[in-house]
PDB file of C-alpha atoms in Angstrom:
ATOM      1  CA  MET Z   1       0.000   0.000   0.000  1.00 47.00           C
ATOM      2  CA  GLY Z   2       2.860   2.404   0.797  1.00 50.00           C
ATOM      3  CA  THR Z   3       4.391   1.709  -2.626  1.00 45.00           C
ATOM      4  CA  ARG Z   4       1.203   2.721  -4.447  1.00 43.00           C
ATOM      5  CA  ARG Z   5       1.103   6.054  -2.669  1.00 42.00           C
ATOM      6  CA  VAL Z   6       4.683   6.797  -3.655  1.00 38.00           C
ATOM      7  CA  VAL Z   7       4.009   5.870  -7.291  1.00 37.00           C
ATOM      8  CA  VAL Z   8       0.917   8.082  -7.401  1.00 36.00           C
ATOM      9  CA  VAL Z   9       2.808  11.011  -5.880  1.00 35.00           C
ATOM     10  CA  LEU Z  10       5.679  10.547  -8.337  1.00 34.00           C
ATOM     11  CA  ALA Z  11       3.294  10.296 -11.292  1.00 35.00           C
ATOM     12  CA  ALA Z  12       1.511  13.473 -10.217  1.00 35.00           C
ATOM     13  CA  GLY Z  13       4.875  15.205  -9.778  1.00 37.00           C
ATOM     14  CA  LEU Z  14       6.019  14.105 -13.245  1.00 34.00           C
ATOM     15  CA  LEU Z  15       2.834  15.419 -14.833  1.00 36.00           C
ATOM     16  CA  TRP Z  16       3.347  18.801 -13.166  1.00 34.00           C
ATOM     17  CA  LEU Z  17       7.088  19.116 -13.829  1.00 34.00           C
ATOM     18  CA  PRO Z  18       7.155  19.473 -17.649  1.00 35.00           C
ATOM     19  CA  THR Z  19       4.483  22.167 -17.731  1.00 32.00           C
ATOM     20  CA  ALA Z  20       6.153  24.106 -14.918  1.00 33.00           C
ATOM     21  CA  CYS Z  21       9.523  24.030 -16.689  1.00 32.00           C
ATOM     22  CA  THR Z  22       8.276  24.911 -20.170  1.00 30.00           C
ATOM     23  CA  ALA Z  23       5.695  27.560 -19.307  1.00 36.00           C
ATOM     24  CA  LEU Z  24       6.736  31.032 -20.403  1.00 39.00           C
ATOM     25  CA  PRO Z  25       6.318  33.958 -18.061  1.00 41.00           C
ATOM     26  CA  PRO Z  26       3.521  36.434 -18.781  1.00 43.00           C
ATOM     27  CA  GLY Z  27       4.259  38.210 -22.023  1.00 40.00           C
ATOM     28  CA  GLY Z  28       4.618  35.225 -24.326  1.00 43.00           C
ATOM     29  CA  THR Z  29       7.275  34.137 -26.775  1.00 51.00           C
ATOM     30  CA  GLY Z  30       9.436  37.221 -26.888  1.00 65.00           C
ATOM     31  CA  VAL Z  31      10.251  40.206 -29.060  1.00 70.00           C
ATOM     32  CA  THR Z  32      12.081  39.813 -32.360  1.00 67.00           C
ATOM     33  CA  ALA Z  33      14.947  41.636 -34.038  1.00 74.00           C
ATOM     34  CA  GLY Z  34      13.919  44.345 -36.461  1.00 72.00           C
ATOM     35  CA  GLY Z  35      11.193  45.782 -34.243  1.00 84.00           C
ATOM     36  CA  PRO Z  36      11.191  48.924 -32.085  1.00 92.00           C
ATOM     37  CA  VAL Z  37      11.934  47.110 -28.793  1.00 93.00           C
ATOM     38  CA  ALA Z  38      15.521  46.660 -27.560  1.00 93.00           C
ATOM     39  CA  PHE Z  39      16.196  43.287 -25.936  1.00 91.00           C
ATOM     40  CA  VAL Z  40      18.726  40.834 -24.534  1.00 89.00           C
ATOM     41  CA  ALA Z  41      18.561  37.148 -23.737  1.00 83.00           C
ATOM     42  CA  GLU Z  42      17.309  36.340 -20.247  1.00 73.00           C
ATOM     43  CA  ARG Z  43      19.680  37.307 -17.425  1.00 70.00           C
ATOM     44  CA  ALA Z  44      19.845  37.174 -13.643  1.00 66.00           C
ATOM     45  CA  ASP Z  45      18.464  40.144 -11.746  1.00 61.00           C
ATOM     46  CA  GLU Z  46      21.064  40.562  -8.985  1.00 60.00           C
ATOM     47  CA  GLY Z  47      21.796  44.202  -8.253  1.00 61.00           C
ATOM     48  CA  MET Z  48      18.927  45.464 -10.386  1.00 74.00           C
ATOM     49  CA  ASP Z  49      16.991  47.467  -7.805  1.00 82.00           C
ATOM     50  CA  ALA Z  50      16.488  50.824  -9.568  1.00 91.00           C
ATOM     51  CA  LEU Z  51      13.048  52.022 -10.689  1.00 95.00           C
ATOM     52  CA  LEU Z  52      12.296  53.731 -14.005  1.00 96.00           C
ATOM     53  CA  THR Z  53       8.904  55.438 -14.197  1.00 97.00           C
ATOM     54  CA  GLY Z  54       7.595  57.432 -17.117  1.00 98.00           C
ATOM     55  CA  SER Z  55       5.512  57.414 -20.275  1.00 98.00           C
ATOM     56  CA  VAL Z  56       5.935  54.991 -23.145  1.00 97.00           C
ATOM     57  CA  ASP Z  57       6.926  56.783 -26.346  1.00 96.00           C
ATOM     58  CA  VAL Z  58       6.636  54.746 -29.535  1.00 93.00           C
ATOM     59  CA  SER Z  59       8.152  56.139 -32.730  1.00 88.00           C
ATOM     60  CA  ASP Z  60       8.890  54.538 -36.089  1.00 81.00           C
ATOM     61  CA  ALA Z  61      12.439  53.907 -34.851  1.00 86.00           C
ATOM     62  CA  CYS Z  62      11.988  52.637 -31.308  1.00 93.00           C
ATOM     63  CA  LEU Z  63      10.185  52.379 -28.013  1.00 96.00           C
ATOM     64  CA  THR Z  64      11.540  54.593 -25.228  1.00 97.00           C
ATOM     65  CA  ILE Z  65      10.391  55.754 -21.804  1.00 98.00           C
ATOM     66  CA  VAL Z  66      10.286  59.492 -21.091  1.00 98.00           C
ATOM     67  CA  ASP Z  67      10.704  60.268 -17.387  1.00 97.00           C
ATOM     68  CA  GLU Z  68       9.315  63.252 -15.470  1.00 96.00           C
ATOM     69  CA  LEU Z  69      12.470  65.283 -16.259  1.00 96.00           C
ATOM     70  CA  GLY Z  70      12.058  64.730 -19.997  1.00 97.00           C
ATOM     71  CA  GLN Z  71      14.990  62.324 -20.186  1.00 97.00           C
ATOM     72  CA  ARG Z  72      14.542  59.621 -22.830  1.00 97.00           C
ATOM     73  CA  TRP Z  73      15.442  56.072 -21.693  1.00 97.00           C
ATOM     74  CA  LEU Z  74      15.904  53.025 -23.895  1.00 97.00           C
ATOM     75  CA  PRO Z  75      14.451  50.089 -21.946  1.00 97.00           C
ATOM     76  CA  VAL Z  76      16.269  46.863 -22.781  1.00 95.00           C
ATOM     77  CA  PHE Z  77      13.840  44.053 -22.047  1.00 93.00           C
ATOM     78  CA  GLN Z  78      14.675  40.411 -21.442  1.00 87.00           C
ATOM     79  CA  ARG Z  79      13.404  38.700 -24.565  1.00 81.00           C
ATOM     80  CA  PRO Z  80      11.187  35.842 -23.387  1.00 79.00           C
ATOM     81  CA  ARG Z  81       9.315  38.112 -20.983  1.00 79.00           C
ATOM     82  CA  THR Z  82       8.211  40.729 -23.514  1.00 87.00           C
ATOM     83  CA  THR Z  83       6.189  40.871 -26.737  1.00 89.00           C
ATOM     84  CA  TRP Z  84       5.470  43.552 -29.318  1.00 90.00           C
ATOM     85  CA  ASP Z  85       2.394  43.199 -31.546  1.00 89.00           C
ATOM     86  CA  GLY Z  86       2.987  46.207 -33.792  1.00 87.00           C
ATOM     87  CA  GLU Z  87       0.972  48.571 -31.609  1.00 87.00           C
ATOM     88  CA  GLY Z  88       1.631  47.614 -28.012  1.00 91.00           C
ATOM     89  CA  LEU Z  89       4.162  46.159 -25.641  1.00 92.00           C
ATOM     90  CA  THR Z  90       3.216  43.342 -23.287  1.00 92.00           C
ATOM     91  CA  TYR Z  91       5.458  42.979 -20.258  1.00 90.00           C
ATOM     92  CA  GLY Z  92       4.730  41.252 -16.966  1.00 88.00           C
ATOM     93  CA  GLY Z  93       1.214  40.424 -18.125  1.00 90.00           C
ATOM     94  CA  GLU Z  94       0.366  44.112 -18.747  1.00 94.00           C
ATOM     95  CA  ARG Z  95      -0.087  45.826 -22.131  1.00 95.00           C
ATOM     96  CA  TYR Z  96       1.389  49.274 -22.799  1.00 96.00           C
ATOM     97  CA  THR Z  97       0.843  51.551 -25.794  1.00 95.00           C
ATOM     98  CA  ASP Z  98       2.102  55.001 -26.790  1.00 95.00           C
ATOM     99  CA  GLY Z  99       1.498  57.377 -23.883  1.00 96.00           C
ATOM    100  CA  SER Z 100       0.912  54.663 -21.248  1.00 97.00           C
ATOM    101  CA  ARG Z 101       2.451  55.166 -17.800  1.00 98.00           C
ATOM    102  CA  ILE Z 102       4.914  52.433 -16.920  1.00 97.00           C
ATOM    103  CA  SER Z 103       7.178  51.530 -13.991  1.00 96.00           C
ATOM    104  CA  LEU Z 104      10.072  49.158 -14.580  1.00 95.00           C
ATOM    105  CA  GLY Z 105      12.536  47.648 -12.146  1.00 93.00           C
ATOM    106  CA  GLY Z 106      16.104  47.160 -13.307  1.00 92.00           C
ATOM    107  CA  GLY Z 107      19.314  49.113 -13.569  1.00 91.00           C
ATOM    108  CA  GLY Z 108      21.291  51.500 -15.736  1.00 90.00           C
ATOM    109  CA  LEU Z 109      23.142  50.013 -18.688  1.00 89.00           C
ATOM    110  CA  ALA Z 110      26.368  51.756 -19.705  1.00 87.00           C
ATOM    111  CA  ASP Z 111      27.473  49.401 -22.492  1.00 88.00           C
ATOM    112  CA  LEU Z 112      25.167  48.200 -25.288  1.00 91.00           C
ATOM    113  CA  ALA Z 113      27.760  45.741 -26.663  1.00 90.00           C
ATOM    114  CA  ASP Z 114      25.974  42.728 -25.139  1.00 87.00           C
ATOM    115  CA  VAL Z 115      22.476  43.843 -26.140  1.00 92.00           C
ATOM    116  CA  ASP Z 116      21.024  41.452 -28.723  1.00 92.00           C
ATOM    117  CA  HIS Z 117      18.919  44.085 -30.518  1.00 92.00           C
ATOM    118  CA  VAL Z 118      18.984  47.884 -30.446  1.00 94.00           C
ATOM    119  CA  PRO Z 119      16.565  49.445 -32.956  1.00 93.00           C
ATOM    120  CA  GLU Z 120      18.366  51.287 -35.731  1.00 91.00           C
ATOM    121  CA  GLY Z 121      18.044  55.065 -35.596  1.00 91.00           C
ATOM    122  CA  CYS Z 122      16.834  55.071 -31.989  1.00 92.00           C
ATOM    123  CA  ALA Z 123      17.505  58.356 -30.147  1.00 93.00           C
ATOM    124  CA  PHE Z 124      17.838  58.129 -26.346  1.00 95.00           C
ATOM    125  CA  ASP Z 125      19.770  59.631 -23.453  1.00 96.00           C
ATOM    126  CA  GLU Z 126      20.339  56.545 -21.272  1.00 95.00           C
ATOM    127  CA  ALA Z 127      19.781  52.787 -21.487  1.00 96.00           C
ATOM    128  CA  PHE Z 128      18.024  50.780 -18.760  1.00 95.00           C
ATOM    129  CA  LEU Z 129      18.205  46.987 -18.405  1.00 93.00           C
ATOM    130  CA  VAL Z 130      14.757  45.823 -17.302  1.00 93.00           C
ATOM    131  CA  ALA Z 131      14.717  43.189 -14.549  1.00 88.00           C
ATOM    132  CA  PRO Z 132      12.758  39.971 -15.069  1.00 79.00           C
TER     133      PRO Z 132
END
């Protein structure tokens, strides 16, 4: 009788495990190169405790965040956590369009060398790596 309980528990655990490991976080499959959203592959979030708050500004060239001082930030999202559908950004299960207020955790990014995609012709003052 004890063996059956263990087998049932293991079977239930095995059924749960694949879906837990393959499920994507809210936001879907990820942004793609060529679009207006800057991104990197997924990274750890240690030391990323800054907060960027402002308005989403979508132009033909790129998506930026304009803070209350008028400074233009290039948010660099972690790819699998973010989608762009041509009109709006989905991040953390929320959808943002041009003019939306947004708050993002993360940290300043001084070097864009490791960024997988930076939209061509994008004008910004500072870059900000968005935490997962």
